[in-house]
mmCIF file of C-alpha atoms in Angstrom:
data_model
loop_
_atom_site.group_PDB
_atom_site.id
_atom_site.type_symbol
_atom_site.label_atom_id
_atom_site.label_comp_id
_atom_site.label_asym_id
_atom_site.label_seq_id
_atom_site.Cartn_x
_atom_site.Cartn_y
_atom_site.Cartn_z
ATOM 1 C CA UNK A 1 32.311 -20.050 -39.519
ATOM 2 C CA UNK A 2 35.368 -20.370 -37.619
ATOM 3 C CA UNK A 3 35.516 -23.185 -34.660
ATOM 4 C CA UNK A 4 35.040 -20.748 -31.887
ATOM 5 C CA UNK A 5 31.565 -19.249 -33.374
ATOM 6 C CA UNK A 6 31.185 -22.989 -34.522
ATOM 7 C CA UNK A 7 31.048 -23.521 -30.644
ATOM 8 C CA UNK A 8 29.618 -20.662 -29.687
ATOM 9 C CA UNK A 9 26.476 -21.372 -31.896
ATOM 10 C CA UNK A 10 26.172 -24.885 -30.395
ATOM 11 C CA UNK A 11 26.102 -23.095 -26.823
ATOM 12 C CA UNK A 12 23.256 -20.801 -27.880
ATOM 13 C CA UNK A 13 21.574 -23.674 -29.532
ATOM 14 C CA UNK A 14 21.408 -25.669 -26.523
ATOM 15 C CA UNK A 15 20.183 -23.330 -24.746
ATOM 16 C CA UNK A 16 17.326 -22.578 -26.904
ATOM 17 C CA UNK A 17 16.581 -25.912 -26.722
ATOM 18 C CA UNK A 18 16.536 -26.022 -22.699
ATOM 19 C CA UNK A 19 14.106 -23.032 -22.669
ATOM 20 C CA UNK A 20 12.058 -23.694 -25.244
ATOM 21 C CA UNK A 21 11.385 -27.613 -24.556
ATOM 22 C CA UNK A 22 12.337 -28.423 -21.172
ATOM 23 C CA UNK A 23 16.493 -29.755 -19.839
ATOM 24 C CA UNK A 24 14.969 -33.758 -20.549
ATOM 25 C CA UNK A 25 14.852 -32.939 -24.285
ATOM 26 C CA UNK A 26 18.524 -31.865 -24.374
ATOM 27 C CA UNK A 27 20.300 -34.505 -26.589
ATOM 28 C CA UNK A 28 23.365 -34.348 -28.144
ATOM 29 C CA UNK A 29 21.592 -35.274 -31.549
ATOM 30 C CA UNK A 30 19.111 -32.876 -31.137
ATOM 31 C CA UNK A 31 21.818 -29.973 -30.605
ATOM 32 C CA UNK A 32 23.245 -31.287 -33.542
ATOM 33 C CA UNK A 33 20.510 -30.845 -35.967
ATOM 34 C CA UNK A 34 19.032 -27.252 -34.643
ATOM 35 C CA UNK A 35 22.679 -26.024 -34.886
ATOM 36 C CA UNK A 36 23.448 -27.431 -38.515
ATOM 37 C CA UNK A 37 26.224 -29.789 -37.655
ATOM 38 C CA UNK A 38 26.955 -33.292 -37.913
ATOM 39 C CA UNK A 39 26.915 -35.413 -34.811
ATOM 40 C CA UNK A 40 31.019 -36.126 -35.272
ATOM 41 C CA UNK A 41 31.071 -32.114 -35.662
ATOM 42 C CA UNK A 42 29.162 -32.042 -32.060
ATOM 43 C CA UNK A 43 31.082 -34.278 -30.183
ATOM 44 C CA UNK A 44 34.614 -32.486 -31.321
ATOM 45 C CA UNK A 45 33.795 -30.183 -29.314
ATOM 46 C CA UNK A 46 30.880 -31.578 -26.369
ATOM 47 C CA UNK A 47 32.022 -35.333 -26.207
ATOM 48 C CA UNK A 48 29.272 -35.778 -23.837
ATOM 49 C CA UNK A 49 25.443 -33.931 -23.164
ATOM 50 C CA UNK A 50 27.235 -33.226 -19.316
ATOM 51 C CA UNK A 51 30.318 -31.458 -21.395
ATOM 52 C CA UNK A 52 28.089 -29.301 -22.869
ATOM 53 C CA UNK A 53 26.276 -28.575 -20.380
ATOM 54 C CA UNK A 54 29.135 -27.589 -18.313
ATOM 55 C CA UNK A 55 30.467 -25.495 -21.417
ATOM 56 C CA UNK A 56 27.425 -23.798 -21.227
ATOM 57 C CA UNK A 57 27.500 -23.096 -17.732
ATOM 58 C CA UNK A 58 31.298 -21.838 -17.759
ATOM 59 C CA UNK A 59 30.345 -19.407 -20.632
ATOM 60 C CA UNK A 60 28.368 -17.529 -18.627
ATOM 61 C CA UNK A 61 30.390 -17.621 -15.767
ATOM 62 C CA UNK A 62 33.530 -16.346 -17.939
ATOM 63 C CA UNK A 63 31.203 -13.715 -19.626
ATOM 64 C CA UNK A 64 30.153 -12.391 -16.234
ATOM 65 C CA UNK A 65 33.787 -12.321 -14.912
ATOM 66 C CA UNK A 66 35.064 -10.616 -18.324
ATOM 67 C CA UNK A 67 32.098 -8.220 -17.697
ATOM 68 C CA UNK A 68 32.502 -7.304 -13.914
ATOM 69 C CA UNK A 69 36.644 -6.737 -14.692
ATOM 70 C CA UNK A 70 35.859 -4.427 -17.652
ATOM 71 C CA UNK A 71 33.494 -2.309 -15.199
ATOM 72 C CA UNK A 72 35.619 -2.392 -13.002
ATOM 73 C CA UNK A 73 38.118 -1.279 -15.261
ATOM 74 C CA UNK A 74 36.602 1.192 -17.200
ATOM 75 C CA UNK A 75 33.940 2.814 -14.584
ATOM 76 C CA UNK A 76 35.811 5.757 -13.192
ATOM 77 C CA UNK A 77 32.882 7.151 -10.884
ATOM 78 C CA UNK A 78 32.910 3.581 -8.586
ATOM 79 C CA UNK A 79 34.631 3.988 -5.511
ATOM 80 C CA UNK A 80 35.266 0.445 -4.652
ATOM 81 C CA UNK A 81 36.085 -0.868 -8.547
ATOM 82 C CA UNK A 82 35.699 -4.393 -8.940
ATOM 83 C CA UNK A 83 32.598 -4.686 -5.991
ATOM 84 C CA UNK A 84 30.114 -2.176 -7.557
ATOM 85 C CA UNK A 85 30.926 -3.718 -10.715
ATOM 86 C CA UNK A 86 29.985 -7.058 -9.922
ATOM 87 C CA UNK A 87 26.671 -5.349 -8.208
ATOM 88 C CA UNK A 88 26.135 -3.362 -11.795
ATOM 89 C CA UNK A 89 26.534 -6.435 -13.673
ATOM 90 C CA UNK A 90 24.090 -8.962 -11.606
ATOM 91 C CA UNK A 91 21.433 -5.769 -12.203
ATOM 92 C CA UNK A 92 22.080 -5.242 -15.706
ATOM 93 C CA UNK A 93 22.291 -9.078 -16.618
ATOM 94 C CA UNK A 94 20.846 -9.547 -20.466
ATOM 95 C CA UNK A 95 16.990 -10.838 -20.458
ATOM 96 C CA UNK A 96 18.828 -13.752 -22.795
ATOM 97 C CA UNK A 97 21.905 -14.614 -20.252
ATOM 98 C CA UNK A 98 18.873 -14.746 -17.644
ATOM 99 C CA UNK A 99 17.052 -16.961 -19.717
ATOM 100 C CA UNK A 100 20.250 -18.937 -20.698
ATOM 101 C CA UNK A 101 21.011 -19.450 -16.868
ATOM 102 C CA UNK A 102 17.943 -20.991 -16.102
ATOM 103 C CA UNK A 103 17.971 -23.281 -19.333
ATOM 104 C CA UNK A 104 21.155 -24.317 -17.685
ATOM 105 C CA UNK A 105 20.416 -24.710 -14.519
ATOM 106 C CA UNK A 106 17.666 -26.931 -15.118
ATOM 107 C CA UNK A 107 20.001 -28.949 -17.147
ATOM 108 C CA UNK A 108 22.449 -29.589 -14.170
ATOM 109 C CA UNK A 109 19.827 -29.727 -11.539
ATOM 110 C CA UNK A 110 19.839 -33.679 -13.350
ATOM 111 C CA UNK A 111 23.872 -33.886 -11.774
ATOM 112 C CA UNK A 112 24.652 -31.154 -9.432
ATOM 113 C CA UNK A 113 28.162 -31.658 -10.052
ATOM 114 C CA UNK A 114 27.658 -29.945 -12.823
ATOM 115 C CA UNK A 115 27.115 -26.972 -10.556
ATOM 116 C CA UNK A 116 30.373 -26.945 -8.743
ATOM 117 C CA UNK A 117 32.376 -24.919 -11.003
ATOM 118 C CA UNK A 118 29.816 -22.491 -9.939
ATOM 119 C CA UNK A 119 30.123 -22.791 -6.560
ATOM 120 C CA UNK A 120 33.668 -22.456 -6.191
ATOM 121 C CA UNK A 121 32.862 -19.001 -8.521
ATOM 122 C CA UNK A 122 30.749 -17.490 -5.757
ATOM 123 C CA UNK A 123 33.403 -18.290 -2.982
ATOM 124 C CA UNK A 124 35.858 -16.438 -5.335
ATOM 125 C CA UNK A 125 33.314 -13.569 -5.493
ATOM 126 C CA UNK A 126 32.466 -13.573 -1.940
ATOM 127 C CA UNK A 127 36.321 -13.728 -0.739
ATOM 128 C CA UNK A 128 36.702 -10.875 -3.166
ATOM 129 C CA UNK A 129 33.875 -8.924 -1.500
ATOM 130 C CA UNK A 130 35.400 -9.368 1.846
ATOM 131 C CA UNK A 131 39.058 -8.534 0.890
ATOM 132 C CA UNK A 132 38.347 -4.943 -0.790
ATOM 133 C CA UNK A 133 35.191 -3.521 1.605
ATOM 134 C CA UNK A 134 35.768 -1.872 4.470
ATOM 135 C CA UNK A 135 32.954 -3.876 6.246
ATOM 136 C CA UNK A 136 32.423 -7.625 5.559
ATOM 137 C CA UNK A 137 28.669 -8.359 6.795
ATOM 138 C CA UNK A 138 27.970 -5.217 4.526
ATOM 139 C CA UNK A 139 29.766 -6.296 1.838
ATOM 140 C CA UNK A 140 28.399 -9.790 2.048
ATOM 141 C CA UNK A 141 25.048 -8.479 2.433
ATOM 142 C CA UNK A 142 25.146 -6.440 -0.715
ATOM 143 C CA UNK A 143 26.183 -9.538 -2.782
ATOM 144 C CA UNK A 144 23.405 -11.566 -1.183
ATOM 145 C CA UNK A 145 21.346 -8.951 -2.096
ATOM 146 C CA UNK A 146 22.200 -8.999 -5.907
ATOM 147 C CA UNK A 147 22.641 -12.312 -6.133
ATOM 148 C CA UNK A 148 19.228 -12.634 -4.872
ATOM 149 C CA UNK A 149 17.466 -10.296 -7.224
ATOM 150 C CA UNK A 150 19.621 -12.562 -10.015
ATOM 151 C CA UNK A 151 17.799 -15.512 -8.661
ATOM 152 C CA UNK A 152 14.308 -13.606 -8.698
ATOM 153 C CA UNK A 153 14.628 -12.318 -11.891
ATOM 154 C CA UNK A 154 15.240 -16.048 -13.255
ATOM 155 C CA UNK A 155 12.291 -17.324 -11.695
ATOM 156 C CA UNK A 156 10.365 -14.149 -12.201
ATOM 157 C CA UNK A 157 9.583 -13.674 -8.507
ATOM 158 C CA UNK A 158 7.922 -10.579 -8.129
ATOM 159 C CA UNK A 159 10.836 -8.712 -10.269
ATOM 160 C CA UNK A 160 11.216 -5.285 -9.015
ATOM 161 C CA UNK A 161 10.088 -2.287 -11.715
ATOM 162 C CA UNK A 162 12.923 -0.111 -12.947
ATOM 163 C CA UNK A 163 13.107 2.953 -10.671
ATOM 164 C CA UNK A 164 13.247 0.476 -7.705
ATOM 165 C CA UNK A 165 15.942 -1.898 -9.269
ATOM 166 C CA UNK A 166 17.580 1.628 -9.755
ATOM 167 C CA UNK A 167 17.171 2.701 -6.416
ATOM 168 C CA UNK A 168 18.527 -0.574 -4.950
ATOM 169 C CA UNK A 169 21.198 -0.946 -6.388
ATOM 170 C CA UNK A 170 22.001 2.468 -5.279
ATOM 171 C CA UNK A 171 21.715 1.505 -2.053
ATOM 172 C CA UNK A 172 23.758 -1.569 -2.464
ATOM 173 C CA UNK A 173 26.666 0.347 -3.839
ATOM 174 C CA UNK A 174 26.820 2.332 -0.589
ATOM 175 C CA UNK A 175 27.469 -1.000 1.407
ATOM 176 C CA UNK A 176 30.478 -1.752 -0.585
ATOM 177 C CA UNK A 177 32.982 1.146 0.720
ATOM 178 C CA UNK A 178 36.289 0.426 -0.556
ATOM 179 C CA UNK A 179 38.480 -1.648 2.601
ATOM 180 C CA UNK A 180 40.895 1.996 3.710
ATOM 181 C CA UNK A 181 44.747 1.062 3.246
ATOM 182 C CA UNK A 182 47.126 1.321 5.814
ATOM 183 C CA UNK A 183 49.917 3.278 5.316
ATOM 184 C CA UNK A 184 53.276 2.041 5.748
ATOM 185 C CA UNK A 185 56.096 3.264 8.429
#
């Protein structure tokens, strides 16, 4: 197994762990022992719990911007690229990335620094919104919106069924009109 799947392995592991038995039984040595590798193995690449936990947390955040870009990309029937695509991607996030985020999040609710990397995300996302719709309290409202069926569907508060989730993110998709160029004279 090469060093990135080495990694990649220890990411999943520690988030197993997290969901299974609760962010206080994250240790490094117990990461190190579900995922087959020594403790000097574990620490070549987390030096610290807090490392991996931010690891973790930046994995997700990478996947979901790799995601949202190759929608955007690749998804000739949006109208405003990269904005539907991040609504698309917050409604079709994986049952395990949902239950990977909340592993994770209960792991850095113990140092919300650990969060900041993901704030600064969402104020990249939101100036994004704002700079390609036409209408910013629309646009802002649709990414509230998604973000806060994201947040629902980690807690599992009152998820919506599939024809509604379907419906609504119709809906959302109309609020993100593409921002009209100006041509130039």
């Amino acid at each position: 197994m090469g060093q990135s799947s080495k990694r990649s392995e220890i990411l999943k592991v520690a988030c197993k762990l997290v969901s299974e038995k609760g962010a206080s039984k994250l240790t490094l040595d117990a990461v190190a022992k579900e995922a087959g590798v020594s403790k000097g193995g574990l620490l070549y690449h987390f030096p610290t719990k807090e490392a991996l936990i931010q690891a973790t947390l930046d994995d997700f955040l990478n996947r979901f911007d790799s995601n949202t870009d190759e929608e955007a990309s690749n998804n000739t029937k949006l109208n405003n690229g990269w904005a539907e695509a991040y609504l698309i991607e917050t409604f079709e996030i994986s049952k395990e990335d949902l239950e990977m985020s909340a592993s994770i999040l209960a792991a850095a609710a113990s140092n919300p620094n650990l969060l900041e990397p993901m704030r600064q995300r969402y104020v990249l996302w939101q100036n994004r919104m704002i700079a390609e719709c036409k209408d910013p309290v629309e646009a802002t409202a649709a990414r509230l919106a998604a973000d806060g069926l994201f947040f629902c569907e980690l807690f599992n508060f009152a998820p919506l069924d599939e024809k509604l989730r379907v419906d609504v993110l119709s809906y959302l998709q109309t609020m993100v009109k593409k921002r009209e160029m100006k041509s130039g004279s």
